[in-house]
Short mmCIF file of C-alpha atoms and ligand atoms in Angstrom, two decimals:
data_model
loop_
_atom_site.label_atom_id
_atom_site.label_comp_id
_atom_site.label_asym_id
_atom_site.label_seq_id
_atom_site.Cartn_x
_atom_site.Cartn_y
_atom_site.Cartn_z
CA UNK A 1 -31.94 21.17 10.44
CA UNK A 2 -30.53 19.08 7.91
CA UNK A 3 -27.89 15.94 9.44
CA UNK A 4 -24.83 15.68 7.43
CA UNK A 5 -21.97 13.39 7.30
CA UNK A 6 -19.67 14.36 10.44
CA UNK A 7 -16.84 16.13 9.57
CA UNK A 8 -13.78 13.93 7.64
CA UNK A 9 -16.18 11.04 7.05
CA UNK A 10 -18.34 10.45 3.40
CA UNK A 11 -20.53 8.60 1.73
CA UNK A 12 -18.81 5.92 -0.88
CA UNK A 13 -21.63 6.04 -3.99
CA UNK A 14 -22.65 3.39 -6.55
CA UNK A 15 -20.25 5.02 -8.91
CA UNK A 16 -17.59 4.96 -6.79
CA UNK A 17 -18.13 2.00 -5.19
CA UNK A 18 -17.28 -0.22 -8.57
CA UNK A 19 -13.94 1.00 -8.05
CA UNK A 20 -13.68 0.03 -4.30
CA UNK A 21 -14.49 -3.18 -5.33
CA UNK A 22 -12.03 -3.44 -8.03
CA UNK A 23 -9.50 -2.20 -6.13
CA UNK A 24 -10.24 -4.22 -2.86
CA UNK A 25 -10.27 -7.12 -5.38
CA UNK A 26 -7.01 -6.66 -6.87
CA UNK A 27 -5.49 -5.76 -2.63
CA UNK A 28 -6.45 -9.16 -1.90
CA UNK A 29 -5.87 -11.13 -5.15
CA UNK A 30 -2.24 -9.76 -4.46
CA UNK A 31 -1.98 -10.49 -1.37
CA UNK A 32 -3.04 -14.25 -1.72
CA UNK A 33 -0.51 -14.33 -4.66
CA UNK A 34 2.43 -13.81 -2.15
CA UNK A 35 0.81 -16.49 0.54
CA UNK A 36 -1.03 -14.27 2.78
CA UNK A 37 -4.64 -14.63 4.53
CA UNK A 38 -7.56 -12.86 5.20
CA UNK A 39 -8.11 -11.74 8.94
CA UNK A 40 -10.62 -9.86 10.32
CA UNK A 41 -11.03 -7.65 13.55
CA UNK A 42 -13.31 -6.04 15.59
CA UNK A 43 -13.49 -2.19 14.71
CA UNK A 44 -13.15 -1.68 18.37
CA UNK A 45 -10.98 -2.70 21.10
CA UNK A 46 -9.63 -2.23 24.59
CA UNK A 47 -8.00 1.36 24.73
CA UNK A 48 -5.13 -0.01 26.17
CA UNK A 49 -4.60 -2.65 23.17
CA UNK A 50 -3.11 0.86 21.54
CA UNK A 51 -1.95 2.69 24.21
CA UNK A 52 0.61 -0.30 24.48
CA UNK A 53 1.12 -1.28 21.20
CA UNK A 54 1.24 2.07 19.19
CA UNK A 55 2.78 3.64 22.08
CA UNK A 56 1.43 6.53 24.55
CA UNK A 57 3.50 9.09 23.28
CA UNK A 58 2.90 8.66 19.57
CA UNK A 59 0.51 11.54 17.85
CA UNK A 60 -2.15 8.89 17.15
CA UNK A 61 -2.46 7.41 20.75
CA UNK A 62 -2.04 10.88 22.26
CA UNK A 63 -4.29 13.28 20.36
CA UNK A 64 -6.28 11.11 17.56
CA UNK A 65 -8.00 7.98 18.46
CA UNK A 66 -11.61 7.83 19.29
CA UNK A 67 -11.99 6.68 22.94
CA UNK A 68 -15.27 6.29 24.94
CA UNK A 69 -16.75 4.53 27.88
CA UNK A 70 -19.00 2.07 27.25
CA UNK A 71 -21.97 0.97 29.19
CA UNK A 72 -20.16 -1.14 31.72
CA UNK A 73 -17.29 1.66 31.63
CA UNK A 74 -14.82 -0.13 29.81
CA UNK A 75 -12.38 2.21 28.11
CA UNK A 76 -12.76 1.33 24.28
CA UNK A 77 -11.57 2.80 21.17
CA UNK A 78 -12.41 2.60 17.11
CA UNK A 79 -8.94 1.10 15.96
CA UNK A 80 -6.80 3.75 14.60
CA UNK A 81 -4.85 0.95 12.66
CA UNK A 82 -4.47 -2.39 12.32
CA UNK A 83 -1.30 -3.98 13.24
CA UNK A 84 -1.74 -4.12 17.00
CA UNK A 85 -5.35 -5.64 16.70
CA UNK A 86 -3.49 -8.77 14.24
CA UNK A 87 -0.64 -8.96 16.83
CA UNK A 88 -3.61 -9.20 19.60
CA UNK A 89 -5.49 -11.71 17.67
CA UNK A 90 -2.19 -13.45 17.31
CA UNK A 91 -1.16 -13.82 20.99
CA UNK A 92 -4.78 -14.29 21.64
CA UNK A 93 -5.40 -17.64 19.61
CA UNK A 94 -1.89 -18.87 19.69
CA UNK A 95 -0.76 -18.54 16.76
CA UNK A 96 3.04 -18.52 18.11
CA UNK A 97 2.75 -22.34 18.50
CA UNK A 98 1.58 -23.37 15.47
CA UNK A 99 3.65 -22.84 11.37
CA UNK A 100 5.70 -19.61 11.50
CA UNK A 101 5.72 -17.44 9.86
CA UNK A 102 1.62 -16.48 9.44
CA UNK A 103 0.70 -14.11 7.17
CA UNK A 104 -2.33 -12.26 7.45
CA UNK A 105 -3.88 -9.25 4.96
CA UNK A 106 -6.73 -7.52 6.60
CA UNK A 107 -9.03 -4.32 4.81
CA UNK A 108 -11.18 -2.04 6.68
CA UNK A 109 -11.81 1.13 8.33
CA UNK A 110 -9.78 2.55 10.95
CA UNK A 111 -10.94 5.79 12.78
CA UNK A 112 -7.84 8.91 13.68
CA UNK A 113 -9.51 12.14 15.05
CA UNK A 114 -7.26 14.52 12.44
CA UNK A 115 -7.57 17.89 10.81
CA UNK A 116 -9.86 16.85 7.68
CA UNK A 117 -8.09 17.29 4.40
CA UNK A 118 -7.18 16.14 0.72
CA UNK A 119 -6.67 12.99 1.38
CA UNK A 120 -7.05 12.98 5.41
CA UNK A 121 -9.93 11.72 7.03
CA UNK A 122 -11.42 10.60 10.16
CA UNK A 123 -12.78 7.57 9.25
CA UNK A 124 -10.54 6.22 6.20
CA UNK A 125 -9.70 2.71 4.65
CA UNK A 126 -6.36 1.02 4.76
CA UNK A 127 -5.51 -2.48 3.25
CA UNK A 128 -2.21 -3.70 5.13
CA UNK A 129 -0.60 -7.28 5.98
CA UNK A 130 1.45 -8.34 8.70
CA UNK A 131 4.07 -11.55 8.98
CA UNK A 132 3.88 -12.81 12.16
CA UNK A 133 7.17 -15.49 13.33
CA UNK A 134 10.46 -14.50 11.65
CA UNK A 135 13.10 -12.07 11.70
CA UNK A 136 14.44 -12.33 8.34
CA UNK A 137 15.34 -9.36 6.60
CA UNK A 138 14.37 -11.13 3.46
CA UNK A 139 10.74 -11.40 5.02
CA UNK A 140 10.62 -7.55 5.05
CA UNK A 141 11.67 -7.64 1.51
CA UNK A 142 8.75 -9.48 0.43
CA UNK A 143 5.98 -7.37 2.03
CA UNK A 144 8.00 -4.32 -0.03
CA UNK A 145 7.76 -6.08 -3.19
CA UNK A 146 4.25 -6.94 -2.41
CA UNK A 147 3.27 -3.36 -1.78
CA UNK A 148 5.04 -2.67 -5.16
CA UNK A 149 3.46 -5.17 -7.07
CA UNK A 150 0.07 -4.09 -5.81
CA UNK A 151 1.22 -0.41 -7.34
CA UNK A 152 2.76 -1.88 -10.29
CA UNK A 153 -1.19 -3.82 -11.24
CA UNK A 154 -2.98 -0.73 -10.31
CA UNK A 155 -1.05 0.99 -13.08
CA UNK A 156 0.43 3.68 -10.71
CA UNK A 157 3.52 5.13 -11.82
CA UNK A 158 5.60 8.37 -10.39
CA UNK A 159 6.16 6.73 -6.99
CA UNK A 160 9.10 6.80 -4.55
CA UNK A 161 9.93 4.20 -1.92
CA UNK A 162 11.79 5.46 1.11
CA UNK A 163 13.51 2.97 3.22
CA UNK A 164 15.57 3.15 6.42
CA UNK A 165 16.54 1.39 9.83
CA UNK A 166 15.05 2.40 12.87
CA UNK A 167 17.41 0.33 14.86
CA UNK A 168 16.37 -1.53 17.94
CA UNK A 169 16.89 -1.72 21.57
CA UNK A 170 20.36 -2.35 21.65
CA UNK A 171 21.54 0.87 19.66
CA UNK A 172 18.23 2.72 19.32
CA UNK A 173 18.48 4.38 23.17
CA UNK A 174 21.87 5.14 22.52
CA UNK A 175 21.27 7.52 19.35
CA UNK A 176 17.75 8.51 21.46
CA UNK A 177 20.91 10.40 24.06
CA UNK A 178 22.83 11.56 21.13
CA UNK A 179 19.69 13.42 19.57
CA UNK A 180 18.44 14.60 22.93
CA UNK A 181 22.12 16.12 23.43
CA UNK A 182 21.95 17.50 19.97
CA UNK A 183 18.30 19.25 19.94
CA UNK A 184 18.83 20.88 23.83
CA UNK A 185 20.32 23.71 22.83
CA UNK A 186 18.76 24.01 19.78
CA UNK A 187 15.49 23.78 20.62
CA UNK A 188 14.43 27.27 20.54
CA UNK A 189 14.37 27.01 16.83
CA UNK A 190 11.89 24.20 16.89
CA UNK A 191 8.21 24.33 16.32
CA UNK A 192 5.90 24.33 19.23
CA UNK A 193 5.37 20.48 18.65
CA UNK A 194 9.41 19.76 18.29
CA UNK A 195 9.89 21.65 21.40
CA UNK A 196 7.19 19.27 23.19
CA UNK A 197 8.38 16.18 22.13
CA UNK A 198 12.20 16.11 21.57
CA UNK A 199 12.84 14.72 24.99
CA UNK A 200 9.93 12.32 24.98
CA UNK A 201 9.89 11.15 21.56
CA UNK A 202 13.40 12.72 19.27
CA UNK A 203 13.48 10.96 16.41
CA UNK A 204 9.93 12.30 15.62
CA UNK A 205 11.30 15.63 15.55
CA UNK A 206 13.75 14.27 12.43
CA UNK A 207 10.75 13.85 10.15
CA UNK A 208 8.82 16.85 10.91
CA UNK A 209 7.51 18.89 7.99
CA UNK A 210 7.99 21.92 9.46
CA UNK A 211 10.33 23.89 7.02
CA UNK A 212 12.40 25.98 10.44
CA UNK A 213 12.60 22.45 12.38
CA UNK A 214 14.52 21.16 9.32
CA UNK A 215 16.83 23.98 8.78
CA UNK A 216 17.83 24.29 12.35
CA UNK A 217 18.79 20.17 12.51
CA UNK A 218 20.54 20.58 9.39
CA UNK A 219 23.67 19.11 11.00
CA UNK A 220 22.22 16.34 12.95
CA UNK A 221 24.07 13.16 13.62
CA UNK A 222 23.31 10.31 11.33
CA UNK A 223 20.72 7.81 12.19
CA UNK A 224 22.84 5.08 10.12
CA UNK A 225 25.81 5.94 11.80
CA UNK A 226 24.75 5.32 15.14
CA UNK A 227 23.36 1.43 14.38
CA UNK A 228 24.52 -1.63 15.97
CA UNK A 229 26.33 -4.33 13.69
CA UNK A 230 23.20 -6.46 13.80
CA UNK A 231 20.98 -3.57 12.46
CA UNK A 232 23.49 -2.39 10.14
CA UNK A 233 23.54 -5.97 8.88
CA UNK A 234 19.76 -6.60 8.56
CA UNK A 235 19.22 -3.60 6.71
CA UNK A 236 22.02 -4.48 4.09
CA UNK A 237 20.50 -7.71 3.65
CA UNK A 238 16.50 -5.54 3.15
CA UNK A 239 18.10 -3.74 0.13
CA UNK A 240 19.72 -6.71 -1.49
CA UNK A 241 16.62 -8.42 -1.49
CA UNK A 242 14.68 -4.94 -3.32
CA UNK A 243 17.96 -4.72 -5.65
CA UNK A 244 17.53 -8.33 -6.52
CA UNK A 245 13.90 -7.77 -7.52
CA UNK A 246 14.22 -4.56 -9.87
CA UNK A 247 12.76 -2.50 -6.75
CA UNK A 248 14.14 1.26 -6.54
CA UNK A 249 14.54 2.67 -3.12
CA UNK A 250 15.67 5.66 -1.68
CA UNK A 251 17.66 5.54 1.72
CA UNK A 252 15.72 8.33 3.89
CA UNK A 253 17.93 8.57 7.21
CA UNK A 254 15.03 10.82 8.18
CA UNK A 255 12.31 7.97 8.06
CA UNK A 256 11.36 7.30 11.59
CA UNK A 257 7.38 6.75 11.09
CA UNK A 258 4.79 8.14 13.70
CA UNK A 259 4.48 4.80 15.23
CA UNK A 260 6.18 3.93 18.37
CA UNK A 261 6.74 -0.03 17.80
CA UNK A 262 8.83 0.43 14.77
CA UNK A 263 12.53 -1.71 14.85
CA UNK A 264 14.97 -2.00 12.36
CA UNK A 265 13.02 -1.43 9.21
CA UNK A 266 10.95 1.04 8.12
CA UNK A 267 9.51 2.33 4.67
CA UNK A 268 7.20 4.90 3.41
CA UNK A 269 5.80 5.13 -0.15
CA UNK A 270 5.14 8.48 -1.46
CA UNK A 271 3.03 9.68 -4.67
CA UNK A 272 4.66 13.21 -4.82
CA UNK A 273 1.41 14.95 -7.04
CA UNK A 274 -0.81 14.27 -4.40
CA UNK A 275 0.62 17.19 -2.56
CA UNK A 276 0.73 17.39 1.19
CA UNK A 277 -0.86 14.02 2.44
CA UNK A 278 1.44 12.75 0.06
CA UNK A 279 2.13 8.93 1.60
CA UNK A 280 0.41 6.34 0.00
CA UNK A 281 1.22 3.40 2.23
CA UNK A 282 3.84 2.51 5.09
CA UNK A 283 5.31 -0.25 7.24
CA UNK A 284 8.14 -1.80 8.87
CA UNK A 285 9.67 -4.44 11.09
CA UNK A 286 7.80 -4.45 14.61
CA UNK A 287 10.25 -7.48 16.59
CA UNK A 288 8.88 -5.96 20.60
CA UNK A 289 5.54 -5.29 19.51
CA UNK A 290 3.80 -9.29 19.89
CA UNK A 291 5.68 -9.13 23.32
CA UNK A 292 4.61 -5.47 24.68
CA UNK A 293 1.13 -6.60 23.38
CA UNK A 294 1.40 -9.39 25.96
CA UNK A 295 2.57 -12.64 24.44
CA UNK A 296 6.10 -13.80 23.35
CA UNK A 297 8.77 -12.42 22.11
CA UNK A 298 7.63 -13.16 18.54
CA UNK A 299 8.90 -10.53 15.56
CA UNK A 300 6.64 -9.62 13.10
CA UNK A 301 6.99 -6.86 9.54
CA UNK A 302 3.98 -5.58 7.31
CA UNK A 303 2.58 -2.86 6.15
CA UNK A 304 -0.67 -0.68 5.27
CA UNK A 305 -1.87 1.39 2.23
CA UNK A 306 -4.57 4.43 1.91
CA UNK A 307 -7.06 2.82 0.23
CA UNK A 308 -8.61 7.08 -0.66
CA UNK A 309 -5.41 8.17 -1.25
CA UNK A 310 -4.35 5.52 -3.73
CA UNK A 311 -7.50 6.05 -5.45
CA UNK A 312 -7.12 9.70 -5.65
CA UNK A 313 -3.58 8.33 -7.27
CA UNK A 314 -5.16 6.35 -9.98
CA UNK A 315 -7.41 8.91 -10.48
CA UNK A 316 -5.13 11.67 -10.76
CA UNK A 317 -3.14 9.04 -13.04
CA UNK A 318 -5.96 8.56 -15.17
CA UNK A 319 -5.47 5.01 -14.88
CA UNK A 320 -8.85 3.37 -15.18
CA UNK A 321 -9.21 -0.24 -14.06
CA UNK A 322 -6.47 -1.55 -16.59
CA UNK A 323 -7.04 -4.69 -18.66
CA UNK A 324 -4.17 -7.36 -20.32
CA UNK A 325 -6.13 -7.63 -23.68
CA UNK A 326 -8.72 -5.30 -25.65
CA UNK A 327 -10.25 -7.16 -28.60
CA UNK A 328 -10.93 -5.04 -31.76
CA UNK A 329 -14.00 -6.44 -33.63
CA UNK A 330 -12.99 -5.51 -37.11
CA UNK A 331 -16.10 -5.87 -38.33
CA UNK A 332 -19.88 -5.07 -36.50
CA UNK A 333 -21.26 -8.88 -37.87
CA UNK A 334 -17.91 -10.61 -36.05
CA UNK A 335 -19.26 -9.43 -32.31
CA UNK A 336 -20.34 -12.77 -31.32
CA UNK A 337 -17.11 -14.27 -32.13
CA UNK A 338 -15.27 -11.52 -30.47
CA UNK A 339 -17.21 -11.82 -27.43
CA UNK A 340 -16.49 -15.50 -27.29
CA UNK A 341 -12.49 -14.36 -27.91
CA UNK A 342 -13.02 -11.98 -24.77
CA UNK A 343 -14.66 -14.68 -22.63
CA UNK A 344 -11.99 -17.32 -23.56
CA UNK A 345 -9.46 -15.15 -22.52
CA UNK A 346 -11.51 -14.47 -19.29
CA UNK A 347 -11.80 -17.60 -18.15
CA UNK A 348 -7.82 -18.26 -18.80
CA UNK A 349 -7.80 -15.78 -15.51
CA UNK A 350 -6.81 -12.76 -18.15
CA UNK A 351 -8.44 -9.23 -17.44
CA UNK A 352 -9.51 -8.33 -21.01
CA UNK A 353 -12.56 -6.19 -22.79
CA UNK A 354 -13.79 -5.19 -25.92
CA UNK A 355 -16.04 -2.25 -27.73
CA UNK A 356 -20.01 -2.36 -27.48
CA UNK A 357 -20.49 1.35 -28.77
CA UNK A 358 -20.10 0.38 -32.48
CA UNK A 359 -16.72 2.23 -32.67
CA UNK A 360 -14.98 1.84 -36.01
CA UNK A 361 -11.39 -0.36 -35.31
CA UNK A 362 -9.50 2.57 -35.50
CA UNK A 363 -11.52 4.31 -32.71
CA UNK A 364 -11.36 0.89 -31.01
CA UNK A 365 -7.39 1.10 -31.31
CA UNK A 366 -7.27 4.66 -29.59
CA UNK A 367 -9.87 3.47 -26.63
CA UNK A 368 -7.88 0.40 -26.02
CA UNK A 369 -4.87 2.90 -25.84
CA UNK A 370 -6.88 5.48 -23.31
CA UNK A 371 -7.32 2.34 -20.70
CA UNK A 372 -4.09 1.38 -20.91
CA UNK A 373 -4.48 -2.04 -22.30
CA UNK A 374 -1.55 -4.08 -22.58
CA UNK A 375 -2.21 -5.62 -25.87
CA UNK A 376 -4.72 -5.49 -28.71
CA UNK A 377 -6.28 -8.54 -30.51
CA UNK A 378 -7.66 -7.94 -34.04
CA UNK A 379 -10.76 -10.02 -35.18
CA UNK A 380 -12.11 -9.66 -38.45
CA UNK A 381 -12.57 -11.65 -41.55
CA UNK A 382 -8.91 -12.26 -42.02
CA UNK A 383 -8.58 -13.56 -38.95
CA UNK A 384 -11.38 -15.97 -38.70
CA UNK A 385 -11.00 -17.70 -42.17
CA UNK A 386 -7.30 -18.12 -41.82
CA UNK A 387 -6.61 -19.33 -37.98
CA UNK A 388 -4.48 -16.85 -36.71
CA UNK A 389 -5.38 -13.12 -34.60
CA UNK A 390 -3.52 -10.06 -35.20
CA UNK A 391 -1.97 -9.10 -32.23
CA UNK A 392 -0.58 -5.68 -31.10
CA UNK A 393 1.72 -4.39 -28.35
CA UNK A 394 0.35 -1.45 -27.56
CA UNK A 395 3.40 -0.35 -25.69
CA UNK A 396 6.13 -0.85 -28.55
CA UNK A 397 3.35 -0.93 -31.29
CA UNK A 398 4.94 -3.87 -32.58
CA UNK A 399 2.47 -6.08 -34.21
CA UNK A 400 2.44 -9.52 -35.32
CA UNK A 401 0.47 -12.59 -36.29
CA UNK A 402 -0.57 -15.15 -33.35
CA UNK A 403 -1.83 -18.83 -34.12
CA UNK A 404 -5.35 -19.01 -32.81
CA UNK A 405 -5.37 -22.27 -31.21
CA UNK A 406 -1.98 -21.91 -29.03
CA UNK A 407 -2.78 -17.81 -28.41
CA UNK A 408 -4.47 -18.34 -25.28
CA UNK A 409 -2.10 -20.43 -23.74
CA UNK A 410 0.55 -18.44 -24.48
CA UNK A 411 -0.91 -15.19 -23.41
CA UNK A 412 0.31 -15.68 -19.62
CA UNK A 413 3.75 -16.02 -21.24
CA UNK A 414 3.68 -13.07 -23.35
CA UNK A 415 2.46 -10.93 -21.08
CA UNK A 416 4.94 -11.87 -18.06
CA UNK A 417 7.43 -10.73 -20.58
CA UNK A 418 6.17 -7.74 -21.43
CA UNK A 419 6.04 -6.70 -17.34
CA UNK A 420 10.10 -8.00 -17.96
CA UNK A 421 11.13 -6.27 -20.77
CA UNK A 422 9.20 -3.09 -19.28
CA UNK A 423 10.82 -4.04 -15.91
P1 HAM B 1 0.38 4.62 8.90
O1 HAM B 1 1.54 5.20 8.17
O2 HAM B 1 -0.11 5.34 10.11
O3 HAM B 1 0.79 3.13 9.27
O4 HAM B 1 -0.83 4.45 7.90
C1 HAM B 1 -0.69 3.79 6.66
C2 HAM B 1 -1.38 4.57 5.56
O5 HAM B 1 -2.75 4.84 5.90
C3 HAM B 1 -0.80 5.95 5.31
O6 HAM B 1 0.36 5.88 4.49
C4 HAM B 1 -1.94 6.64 4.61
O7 HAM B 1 -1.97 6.31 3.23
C5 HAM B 1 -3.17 6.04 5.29
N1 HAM B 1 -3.71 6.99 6.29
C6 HAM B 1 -3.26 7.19 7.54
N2 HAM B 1 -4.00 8.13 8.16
C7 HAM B 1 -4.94 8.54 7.28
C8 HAM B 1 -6.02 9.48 7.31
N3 HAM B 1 -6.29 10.20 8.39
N4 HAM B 1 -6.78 9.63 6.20
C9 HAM B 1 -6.52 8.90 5.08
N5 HAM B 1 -5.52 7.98 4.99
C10 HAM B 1 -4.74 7.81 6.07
C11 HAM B 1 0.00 2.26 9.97
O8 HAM B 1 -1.15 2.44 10.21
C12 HAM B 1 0.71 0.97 10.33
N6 HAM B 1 -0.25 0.09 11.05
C13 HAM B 1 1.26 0.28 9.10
C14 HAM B 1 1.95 -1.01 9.40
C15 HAM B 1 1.45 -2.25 9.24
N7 HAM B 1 3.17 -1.15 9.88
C16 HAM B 1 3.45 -2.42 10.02
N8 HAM B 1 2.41 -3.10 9.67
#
């Protein structure tokens, strides 16, 4: 009998693998941009790593991680995310007493035992980061506008941010009573699930998709309404830091996350066309989790993104791998020059391309247009007898005349304020 794949794992091709690598690329060249390093970690650890640091009652400790006895019966499992193995590797080589805050990006595979769908696998890839070493609310800030810059240079559009505060121990157990109180005699009306896990785990029963659980909590009592000063604070001070940096957001009282360690913030990033695995990436504050993990009290905030599912995004987008400049050889006998234009621009640490199928500059125009380049540089006669290029916006379609020499250098400039003007 033929061996297959097992069941919500697959095979990553040459064709597809170009745009892993792109991708990966542009995750880590983003990530090093805002001050944060590679780590890596084993692909396994001790069960228990999870079991404390994810939390015991959470779906993906209880029903989805791989766990197995190895050879000397140790109880190991393939990670089913990352943050707990950084926060291990943190306590574990002392990071606490060196520079806070660290900031680490890791990208990998992490293994969840879940019903196989668009979009859901067993074996799947996330890129995430984690700040290790400060509690500021503007630190949770920057990993959102990180995440969003990462979206913004893989061209995705159509996305929503949800934010909220989880709270923490002070006023978290407090609301935990309130909920319990509220569901009891409601819990008839819940789904089999609900009914299980209202008294262990409430809030979970807040973001469940199932449409009767959400009519029958339809008057529940406010998540914001029941935090502490100290949470209300912090989370006032998360969205002035988004509002200062053009990033939308959309308060979502219901946003509790399936991880246990969450505090204070947490965010979710949705892609609505991608139907019903429809979240893209997530994160949040984790200030208990260094501690439960079994070092110091040391806070921490980061997040993690679906590597498939954001490439089913750009996909679904049509966004191929989008370039800053496509230069239009006017004519077939300028190619060398054009190529030398393209390289040039390369080297100035500029994405940019050009035609090799012998397209006329009108088919070059509409091509440029289809990958979404940012601008267009003509090269043609004109251009090299009199020192200057044309140059095209291709979002406004304004065009003008650029001097040769200083166009280069002033590329960075013009395009940062294109990103501006296009906010
Ligand atoms: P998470 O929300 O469980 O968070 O996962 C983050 C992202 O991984 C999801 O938004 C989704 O895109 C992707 N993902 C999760 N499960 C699957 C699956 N079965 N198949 C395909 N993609 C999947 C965490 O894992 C946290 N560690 C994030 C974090 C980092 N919080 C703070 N720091």
């Amino acid at each position: 009998m033929q061996i297959k794949a097992p069941r919500g794992t697959y095979d990553i091709l040459p064709d597809q693998a170009a745009k892993w690598q792109w991708m990966e690329e542009l995750l880590k060249l983003t990530a090093s941009d805002f001050g944060y390093r590679e780590i890596r970690t084993p692909i396994f650890e001790h069960t228990e790593l999870f079991e404390r640091g994810v939390g015991a009652t959470s779906d993906i400790v209880s029903k989805e991680m791989y766990t197995f006895r190895d050879k000397a019966d140790r109880s190991i499992t393939l990670r089913p995310e990352g943050t707990a193995s950084c926060a291990r590797a943190f306590i574990e080589h002392g990071f606490y007493n060196g520079l806070l805050p660290v900031k680490w990006y890791y990208s990998g595979p992490m293994f969840r035992y879940d019903r196989p769908q668009t979009g859901r696998f067993r074996q799947f890839h996330q890129f995430g980061v984690e700040a290790f070493g400060s509690d500021s609310p503007f630190l949770d800030a920057e990993v959102i506008i990180l995440m969003m810059e990462i979206f913004q240079r893989l061209g995705l559009q159509e996305l929503q941010l949800h934010t909220n505060s989880v709270g923490c121990p002070v006023c978290r157990p407090q609301y935990r009573e309130k909920l319990i109180s509220y569901l009891t005699p409601i819990k008839d009306e819940l789904c089999q699930d609900c009914q299980q896990r209202y008294l262990v785990n409430p809030l979970r029963v807040l973001d469940c998709k199932n449409r009767s659980c959400q009519e029958a909590i339809k008057g529940y009592p406010l998540l914001a309404d029941s935090l502490c000063s100290d949470c209300t604070g912090h989370y006032q001070q998360v969205r002035a830091g988004l509002a200062a940096n053009g990033i939308e957001f959309i308060h979502d009282d219901k946003l509790v996350r399936g991880l246990d360690y969450y505090t204070n913030t947490a965010f979710e990033v949705h892609v609505p066309s991608l139907g019903a695995q429809s979240a893209i990436g997530g994160g949040g504050r984790y200030n208990g989790l260094v501690k439960v993990c079994g070092g110091p009290d040391v806070p921490g905030t980061g997040f993690a993104l679906g590597l498939e599912r954001m490439l089913l995004a750009v996909d679904q987008q049509q966004n191929q791998m989008p370039v800053d400049v496509f230069v239009i050889v006017m004519e077939n006998r300028f190619m060398a020059q054009a190529l030398q234009l393209t390289t040039e621009i390369r080297r100035a640490g500029i994405s940019a391309d050009m035609d090799y199928n012998n397209r006329s500059p009108r088919a070059q125009m509409k091509y440029a247009d289809k990958i979404k380049a940012r601008l267009a540089i003509m090269i043609g006669e004109e251009e090299i007898n009199q020192g200057y290029y044309s140059v095209r916006d291709m979002h406004s379609s304004e065009q003008y005349q650029a001097d040769r020499d200083s166009l280069i250098a002033n590329l960075p400039g013009i395009l940062f304020k294109k990103e501006e003007e296009q906010g």
